[in-house]
PDB file of C-alpha atoms in Angstrom:
ATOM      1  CA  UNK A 782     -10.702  15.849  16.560  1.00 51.00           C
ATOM      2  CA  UNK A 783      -7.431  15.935  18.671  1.00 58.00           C
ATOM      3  CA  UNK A 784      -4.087  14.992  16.967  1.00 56.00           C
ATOM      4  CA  UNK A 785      -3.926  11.425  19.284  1.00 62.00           C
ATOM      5  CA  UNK A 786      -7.911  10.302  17.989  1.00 85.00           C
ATOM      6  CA  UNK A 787      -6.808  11.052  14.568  1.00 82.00           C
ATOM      7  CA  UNK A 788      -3.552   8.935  14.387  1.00 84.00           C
ATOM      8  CA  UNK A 789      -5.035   6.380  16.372  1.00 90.00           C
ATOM      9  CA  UNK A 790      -7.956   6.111  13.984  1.00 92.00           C
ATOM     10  CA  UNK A 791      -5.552   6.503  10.774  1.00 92.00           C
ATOM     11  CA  UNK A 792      -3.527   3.060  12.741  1.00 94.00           C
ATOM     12  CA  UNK A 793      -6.685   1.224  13.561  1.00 96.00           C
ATOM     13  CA  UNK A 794      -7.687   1.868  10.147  1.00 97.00           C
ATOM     14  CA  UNK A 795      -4.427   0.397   8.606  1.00 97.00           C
ATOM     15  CA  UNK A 796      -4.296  -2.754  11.055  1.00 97.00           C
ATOM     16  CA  UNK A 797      -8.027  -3.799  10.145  1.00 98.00           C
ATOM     17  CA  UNK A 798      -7.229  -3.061   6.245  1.00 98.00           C
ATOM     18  CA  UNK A 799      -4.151  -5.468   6.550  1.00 98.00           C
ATOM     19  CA  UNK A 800      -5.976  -7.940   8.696  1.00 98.00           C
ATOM     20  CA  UNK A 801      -8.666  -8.111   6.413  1.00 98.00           C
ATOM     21  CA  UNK A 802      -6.376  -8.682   3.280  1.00 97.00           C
ATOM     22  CA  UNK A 803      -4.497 -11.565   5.408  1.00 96.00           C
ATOM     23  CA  UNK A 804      -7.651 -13.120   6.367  1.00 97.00           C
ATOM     24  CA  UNK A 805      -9.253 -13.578   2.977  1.00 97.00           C
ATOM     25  CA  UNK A 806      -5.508 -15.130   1.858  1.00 96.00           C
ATOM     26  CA  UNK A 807      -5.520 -17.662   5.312  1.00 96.00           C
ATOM     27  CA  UNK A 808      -9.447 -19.072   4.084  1.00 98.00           C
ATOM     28  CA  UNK A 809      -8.283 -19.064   0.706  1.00 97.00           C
ATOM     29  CA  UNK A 810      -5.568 -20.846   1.368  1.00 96.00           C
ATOM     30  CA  UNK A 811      -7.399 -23.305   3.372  1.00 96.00           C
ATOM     31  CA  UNK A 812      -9.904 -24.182   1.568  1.00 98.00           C
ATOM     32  CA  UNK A 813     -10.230 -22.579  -2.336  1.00 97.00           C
ATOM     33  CA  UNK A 814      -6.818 -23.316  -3.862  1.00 97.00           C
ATOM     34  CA  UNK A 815      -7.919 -25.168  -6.105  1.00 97.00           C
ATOM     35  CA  UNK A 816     -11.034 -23.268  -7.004  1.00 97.00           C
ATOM     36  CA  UNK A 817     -11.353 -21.424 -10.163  1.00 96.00           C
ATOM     37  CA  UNK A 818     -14.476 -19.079 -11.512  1.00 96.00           C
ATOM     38  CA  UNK A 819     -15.231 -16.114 -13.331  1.00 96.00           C
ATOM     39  CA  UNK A 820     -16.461 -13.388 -11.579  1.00 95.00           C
ATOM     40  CA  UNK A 821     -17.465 -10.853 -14.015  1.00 96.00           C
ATOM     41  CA  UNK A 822     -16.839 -12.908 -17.486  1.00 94.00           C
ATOM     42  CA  UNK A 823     -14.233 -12.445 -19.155  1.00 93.00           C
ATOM     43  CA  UNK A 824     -13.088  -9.943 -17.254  1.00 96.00           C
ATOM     44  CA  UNK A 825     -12.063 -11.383 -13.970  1.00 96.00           C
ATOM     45  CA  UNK A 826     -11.377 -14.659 -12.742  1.00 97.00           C
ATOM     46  CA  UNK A 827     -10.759 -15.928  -9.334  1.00 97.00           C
ATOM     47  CA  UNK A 828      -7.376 -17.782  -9.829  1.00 96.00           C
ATOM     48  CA  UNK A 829      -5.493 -18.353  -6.756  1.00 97.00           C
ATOM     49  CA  UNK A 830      -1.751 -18.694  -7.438  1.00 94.00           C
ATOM     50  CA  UNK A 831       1.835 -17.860  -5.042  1.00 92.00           C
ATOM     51  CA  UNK A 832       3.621 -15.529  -6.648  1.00 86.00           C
ATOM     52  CA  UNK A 833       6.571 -16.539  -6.071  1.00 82.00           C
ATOM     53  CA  UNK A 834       8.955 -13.307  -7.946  1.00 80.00           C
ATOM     54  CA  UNK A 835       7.509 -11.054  -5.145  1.00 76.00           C
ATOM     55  CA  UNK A 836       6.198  -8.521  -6.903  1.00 77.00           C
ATOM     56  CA  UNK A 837       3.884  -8.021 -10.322  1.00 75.00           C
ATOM     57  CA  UNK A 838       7.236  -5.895 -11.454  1.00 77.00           C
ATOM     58  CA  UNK A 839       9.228  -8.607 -10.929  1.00 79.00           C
ATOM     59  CA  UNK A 840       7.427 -11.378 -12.072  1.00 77.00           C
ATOM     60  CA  UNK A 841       6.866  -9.141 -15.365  1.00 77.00           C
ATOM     61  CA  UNK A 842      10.703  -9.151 -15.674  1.00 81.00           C
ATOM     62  CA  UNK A 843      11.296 -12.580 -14.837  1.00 82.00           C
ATOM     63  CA  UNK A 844       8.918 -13.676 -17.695  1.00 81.00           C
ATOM     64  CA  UNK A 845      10.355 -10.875 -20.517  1.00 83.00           C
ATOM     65  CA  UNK A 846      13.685 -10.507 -19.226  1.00 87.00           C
ATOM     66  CA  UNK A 847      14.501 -13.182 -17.057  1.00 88.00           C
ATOM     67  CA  UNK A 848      15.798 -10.809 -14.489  1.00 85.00           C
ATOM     68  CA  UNK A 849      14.870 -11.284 -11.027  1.00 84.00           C
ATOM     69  CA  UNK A 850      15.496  -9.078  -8.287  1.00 84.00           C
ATOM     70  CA  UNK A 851      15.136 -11.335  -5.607  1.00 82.00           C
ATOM     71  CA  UNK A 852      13.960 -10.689  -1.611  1.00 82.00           C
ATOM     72  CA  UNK A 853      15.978  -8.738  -0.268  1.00 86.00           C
ATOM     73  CA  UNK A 854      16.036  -5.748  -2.812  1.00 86.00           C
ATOM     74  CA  UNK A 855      11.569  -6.097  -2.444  1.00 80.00           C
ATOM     75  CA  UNK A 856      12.216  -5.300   1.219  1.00 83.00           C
ATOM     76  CA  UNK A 857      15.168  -2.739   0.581  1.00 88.00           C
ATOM     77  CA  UNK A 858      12.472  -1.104  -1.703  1.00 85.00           C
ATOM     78  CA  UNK A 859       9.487  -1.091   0.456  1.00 84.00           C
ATOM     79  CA  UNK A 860      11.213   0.481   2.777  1.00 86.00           C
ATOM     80  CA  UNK A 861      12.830   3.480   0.767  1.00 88.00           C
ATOM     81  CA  UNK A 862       9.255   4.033  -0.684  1.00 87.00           C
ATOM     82  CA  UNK A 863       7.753   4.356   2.615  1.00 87.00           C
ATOM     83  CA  UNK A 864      10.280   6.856   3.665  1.00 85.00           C
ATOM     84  CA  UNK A 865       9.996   8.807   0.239  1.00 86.00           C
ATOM     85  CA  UNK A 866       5.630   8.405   0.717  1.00 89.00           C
ATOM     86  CA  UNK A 867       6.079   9.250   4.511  1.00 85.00           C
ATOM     87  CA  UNK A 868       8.248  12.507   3.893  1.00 83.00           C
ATOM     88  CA  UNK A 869       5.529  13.999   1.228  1.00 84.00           C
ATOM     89  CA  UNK A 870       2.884  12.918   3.430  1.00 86.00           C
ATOM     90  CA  UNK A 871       4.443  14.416   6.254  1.00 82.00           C
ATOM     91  CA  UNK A 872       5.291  17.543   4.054  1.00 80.00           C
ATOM     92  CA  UNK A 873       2.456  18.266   2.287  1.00 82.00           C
ATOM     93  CA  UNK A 874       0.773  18.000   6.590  1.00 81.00           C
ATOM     94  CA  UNK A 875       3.114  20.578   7.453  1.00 77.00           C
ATOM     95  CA  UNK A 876       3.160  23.334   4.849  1.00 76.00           C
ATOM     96  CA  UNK A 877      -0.563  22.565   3.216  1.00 76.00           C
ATOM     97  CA  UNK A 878      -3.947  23.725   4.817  1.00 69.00           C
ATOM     98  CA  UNK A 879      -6.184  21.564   5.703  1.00 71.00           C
ATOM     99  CA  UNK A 880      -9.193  21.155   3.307  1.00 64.00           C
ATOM    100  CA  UNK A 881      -9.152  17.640   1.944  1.00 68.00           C
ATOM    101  CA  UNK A 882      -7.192  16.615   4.067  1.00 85.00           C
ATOM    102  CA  UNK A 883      -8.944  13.282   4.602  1.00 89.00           C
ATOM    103  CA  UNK A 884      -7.877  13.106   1.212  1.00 90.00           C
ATOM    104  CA  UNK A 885      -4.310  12.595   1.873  1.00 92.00           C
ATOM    105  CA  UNK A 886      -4.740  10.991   5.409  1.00 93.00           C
ATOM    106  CA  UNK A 887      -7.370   7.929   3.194  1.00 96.00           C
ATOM    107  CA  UNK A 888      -4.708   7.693   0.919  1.00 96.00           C
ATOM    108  CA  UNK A 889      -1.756   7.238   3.910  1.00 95.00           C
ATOM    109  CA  UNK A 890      -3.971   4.271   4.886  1.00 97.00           C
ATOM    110  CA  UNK A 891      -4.312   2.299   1.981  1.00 98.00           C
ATOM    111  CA  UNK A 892      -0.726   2.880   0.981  1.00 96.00           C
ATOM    112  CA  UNK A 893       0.522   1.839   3.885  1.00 95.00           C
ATOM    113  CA  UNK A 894      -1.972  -0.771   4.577  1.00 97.00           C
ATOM    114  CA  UNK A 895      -0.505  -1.943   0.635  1.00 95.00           C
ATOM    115  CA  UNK A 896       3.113  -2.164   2.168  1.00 92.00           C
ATOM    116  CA  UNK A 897       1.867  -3.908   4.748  1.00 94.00           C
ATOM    117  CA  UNK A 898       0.189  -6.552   3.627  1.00 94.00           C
ATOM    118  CA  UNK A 899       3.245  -6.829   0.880  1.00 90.00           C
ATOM    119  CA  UNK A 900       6.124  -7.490   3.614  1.00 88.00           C
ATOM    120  CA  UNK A 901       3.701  -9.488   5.296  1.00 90.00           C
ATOM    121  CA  UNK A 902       3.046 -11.589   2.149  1.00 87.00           C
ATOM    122  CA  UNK A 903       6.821 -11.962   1.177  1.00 83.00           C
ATOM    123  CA  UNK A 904       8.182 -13.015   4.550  1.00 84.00           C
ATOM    124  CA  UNK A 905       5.084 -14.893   6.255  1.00 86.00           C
ATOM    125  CA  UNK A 906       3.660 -17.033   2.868  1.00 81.00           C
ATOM    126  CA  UNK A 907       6.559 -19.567   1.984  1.00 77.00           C
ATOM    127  CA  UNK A 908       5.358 -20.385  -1.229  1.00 81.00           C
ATOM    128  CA  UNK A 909       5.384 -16.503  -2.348  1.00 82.00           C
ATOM    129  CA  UNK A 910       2.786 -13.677  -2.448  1.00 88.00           C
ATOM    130  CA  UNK A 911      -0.592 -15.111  -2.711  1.00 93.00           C
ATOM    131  CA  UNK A 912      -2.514 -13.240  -5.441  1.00 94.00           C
ATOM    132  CA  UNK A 913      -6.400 -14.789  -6.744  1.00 95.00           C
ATOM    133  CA  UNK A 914      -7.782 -12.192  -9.342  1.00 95.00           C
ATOM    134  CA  UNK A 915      -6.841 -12.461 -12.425  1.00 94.00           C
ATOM    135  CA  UNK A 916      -7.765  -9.516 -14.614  1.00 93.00           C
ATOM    136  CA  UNK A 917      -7.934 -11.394 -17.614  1.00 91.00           C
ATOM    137  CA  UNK A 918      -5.411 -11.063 -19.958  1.00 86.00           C
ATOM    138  CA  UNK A 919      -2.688  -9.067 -17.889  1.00 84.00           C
ATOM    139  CA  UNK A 920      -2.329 -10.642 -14.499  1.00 86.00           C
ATOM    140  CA  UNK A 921      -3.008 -11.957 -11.069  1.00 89.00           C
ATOM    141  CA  UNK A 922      -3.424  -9.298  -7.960  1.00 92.00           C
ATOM    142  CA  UNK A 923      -4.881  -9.169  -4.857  1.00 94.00           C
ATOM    143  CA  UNK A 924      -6.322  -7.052  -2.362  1.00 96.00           C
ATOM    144  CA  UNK A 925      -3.361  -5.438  -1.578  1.00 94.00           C
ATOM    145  CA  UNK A 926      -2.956  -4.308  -5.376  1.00 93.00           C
ATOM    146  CA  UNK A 927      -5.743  -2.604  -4.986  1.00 96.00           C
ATOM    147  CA  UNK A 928      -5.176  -0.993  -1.711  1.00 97.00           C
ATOM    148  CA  UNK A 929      -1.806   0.414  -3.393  1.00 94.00           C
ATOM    149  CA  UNK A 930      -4.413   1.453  -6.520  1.00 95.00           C
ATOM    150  CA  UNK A 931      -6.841   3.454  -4.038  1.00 98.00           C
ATOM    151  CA  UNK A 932      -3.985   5.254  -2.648  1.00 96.00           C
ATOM    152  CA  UNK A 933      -2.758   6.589  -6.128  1.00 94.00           C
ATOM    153  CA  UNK A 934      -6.224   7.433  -7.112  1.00 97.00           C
ATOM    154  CA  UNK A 935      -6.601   9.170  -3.936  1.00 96.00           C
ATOM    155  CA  UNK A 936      -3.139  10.819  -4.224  1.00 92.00           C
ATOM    156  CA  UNK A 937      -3.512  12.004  -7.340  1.00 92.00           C
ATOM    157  CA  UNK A 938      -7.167  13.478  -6.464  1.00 92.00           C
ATOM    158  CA  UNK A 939      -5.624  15.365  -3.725  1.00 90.00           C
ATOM    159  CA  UNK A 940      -2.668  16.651  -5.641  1.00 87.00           C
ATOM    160  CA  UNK A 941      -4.944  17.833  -8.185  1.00 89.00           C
ATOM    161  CA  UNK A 942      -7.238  20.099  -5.758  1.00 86.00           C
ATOM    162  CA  UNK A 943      -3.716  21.123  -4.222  1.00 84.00           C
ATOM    163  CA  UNK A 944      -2.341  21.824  -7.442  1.00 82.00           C
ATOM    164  CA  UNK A 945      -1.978  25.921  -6.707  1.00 81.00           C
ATOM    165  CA  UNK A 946      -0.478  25.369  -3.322  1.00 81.00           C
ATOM    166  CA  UNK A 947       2.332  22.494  -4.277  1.00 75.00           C
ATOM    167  CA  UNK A 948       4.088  24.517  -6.138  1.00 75.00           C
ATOM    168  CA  UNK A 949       5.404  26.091  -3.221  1.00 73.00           C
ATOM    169  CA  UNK A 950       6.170  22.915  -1.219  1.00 69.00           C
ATOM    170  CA  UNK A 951       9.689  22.048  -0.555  1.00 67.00           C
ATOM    171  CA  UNK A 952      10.066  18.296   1.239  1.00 64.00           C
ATOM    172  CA  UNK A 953      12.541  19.407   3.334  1.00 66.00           C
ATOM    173  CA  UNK A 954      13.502  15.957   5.353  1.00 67.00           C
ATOM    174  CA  UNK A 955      14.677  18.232   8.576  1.00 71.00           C
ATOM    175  CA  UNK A 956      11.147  19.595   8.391  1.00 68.00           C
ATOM    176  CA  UNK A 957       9.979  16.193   8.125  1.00 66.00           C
ATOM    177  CA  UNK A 958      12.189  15.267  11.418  1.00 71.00           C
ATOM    178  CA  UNK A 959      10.804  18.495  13.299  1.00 71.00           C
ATOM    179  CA  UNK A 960       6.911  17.430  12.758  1.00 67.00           C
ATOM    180  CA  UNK A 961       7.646  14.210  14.360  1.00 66.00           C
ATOM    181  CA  UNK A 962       9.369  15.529  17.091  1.00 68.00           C
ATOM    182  CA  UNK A 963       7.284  18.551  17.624  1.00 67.00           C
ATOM    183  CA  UNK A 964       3.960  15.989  17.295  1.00 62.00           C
ATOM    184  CA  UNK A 965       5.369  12.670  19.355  1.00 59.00           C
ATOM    185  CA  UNK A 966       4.611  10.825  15.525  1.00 54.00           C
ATOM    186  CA  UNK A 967       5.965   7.570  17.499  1.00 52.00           C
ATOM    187  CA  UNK A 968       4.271   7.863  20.726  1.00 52.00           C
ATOM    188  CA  UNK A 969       2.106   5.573  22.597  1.00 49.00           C
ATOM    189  CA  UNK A 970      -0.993   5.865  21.771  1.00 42.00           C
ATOM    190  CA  UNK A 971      -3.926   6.423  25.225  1.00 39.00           C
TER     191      UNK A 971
END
């Protein structure tokens, strides 16, 4: 598969995983707010509630603390994260073979599919971050929580079968800045 097929499949990928979380929020919205049910018993719970501290972090140290970090350090932080996930991504491409690879390239999606739907979720929904499982007793998530989970579990698997080969690994960011250069990361894609 040539570099351009894979990238654009890794994008279409991400843009139908972030549509798809969006979606089920926009029906929800419209028409199950005020439904409530137990899915598996008590277990989960479809609760639909805004979120309005931005993140399950937050909200956890708004209730304990009564700190809150507020909007613009979320975004500030999404944004650093990517970067950091983007330059061991993009690291672990460059100086790792190839085997399980679809490891790490699954796990890219979901992550960033995660930080997706999260800046969508703070800036677009008024009322805060729309969340409607509640894992009974700990808290509400949504779809999106779970895209960030599958990309740790993923991670992590991949780190594991890499283990040997990591510890050579040095995230270089000029390495990181080569690769996109050498591979047009942020070209248009035919």
């Amino acid at each position: 598969m040539s570099v351009m097929n894979k990238k654009a499949k890794i994008i279409l990928w991400i843009l139908l995983l972030t549509t798809i979380d969006q979606l089920i929020k926009i029906v929800i919205h419209a028409y199950y707010m005020d439904a409530r049910f137990e899915i598996i018993p008590s277990l989960f719970e479809f609760v639909p509630v805004f979120n309005s501290n931005y993140s399950y972090v937050n909200d956890l140290l708004n209730k304990n603390l009564n700190i809150d970090i507020g909007f613009i350090p979320h975004i500030v932080l999404y944004v650093v994260l990517q970067v950091v996930v983007a330059n061991i991504y993009i690291s672990f491409k460059i100086k790792l073979d190839n085997t399980f690879s679809w490891l790490l390239d699954t796990a890219i999606v979901f992550q960033v599919s995660a930080l997706l739907c999260a800046l969508i979720g703070n800036v677009i929904w008024a009322e805060g971050v729309l969340d409607y499982i509640y894992l009974k007793p700990l808290y509400v998530f949504d779809l999106k929580d779970v895209y960030s989970w599958v990309f740790v579990f993923l991670f992590l698997a991949y780190t594991i079968k890499k283990k040997d080969q990591l510890k050579t690994v040095n995230l270089d960011p000029k390495d990181v800045i080569e690769y996109i250069k050498k591979t047009k990361l942020f070209s248009k894609y035919k």
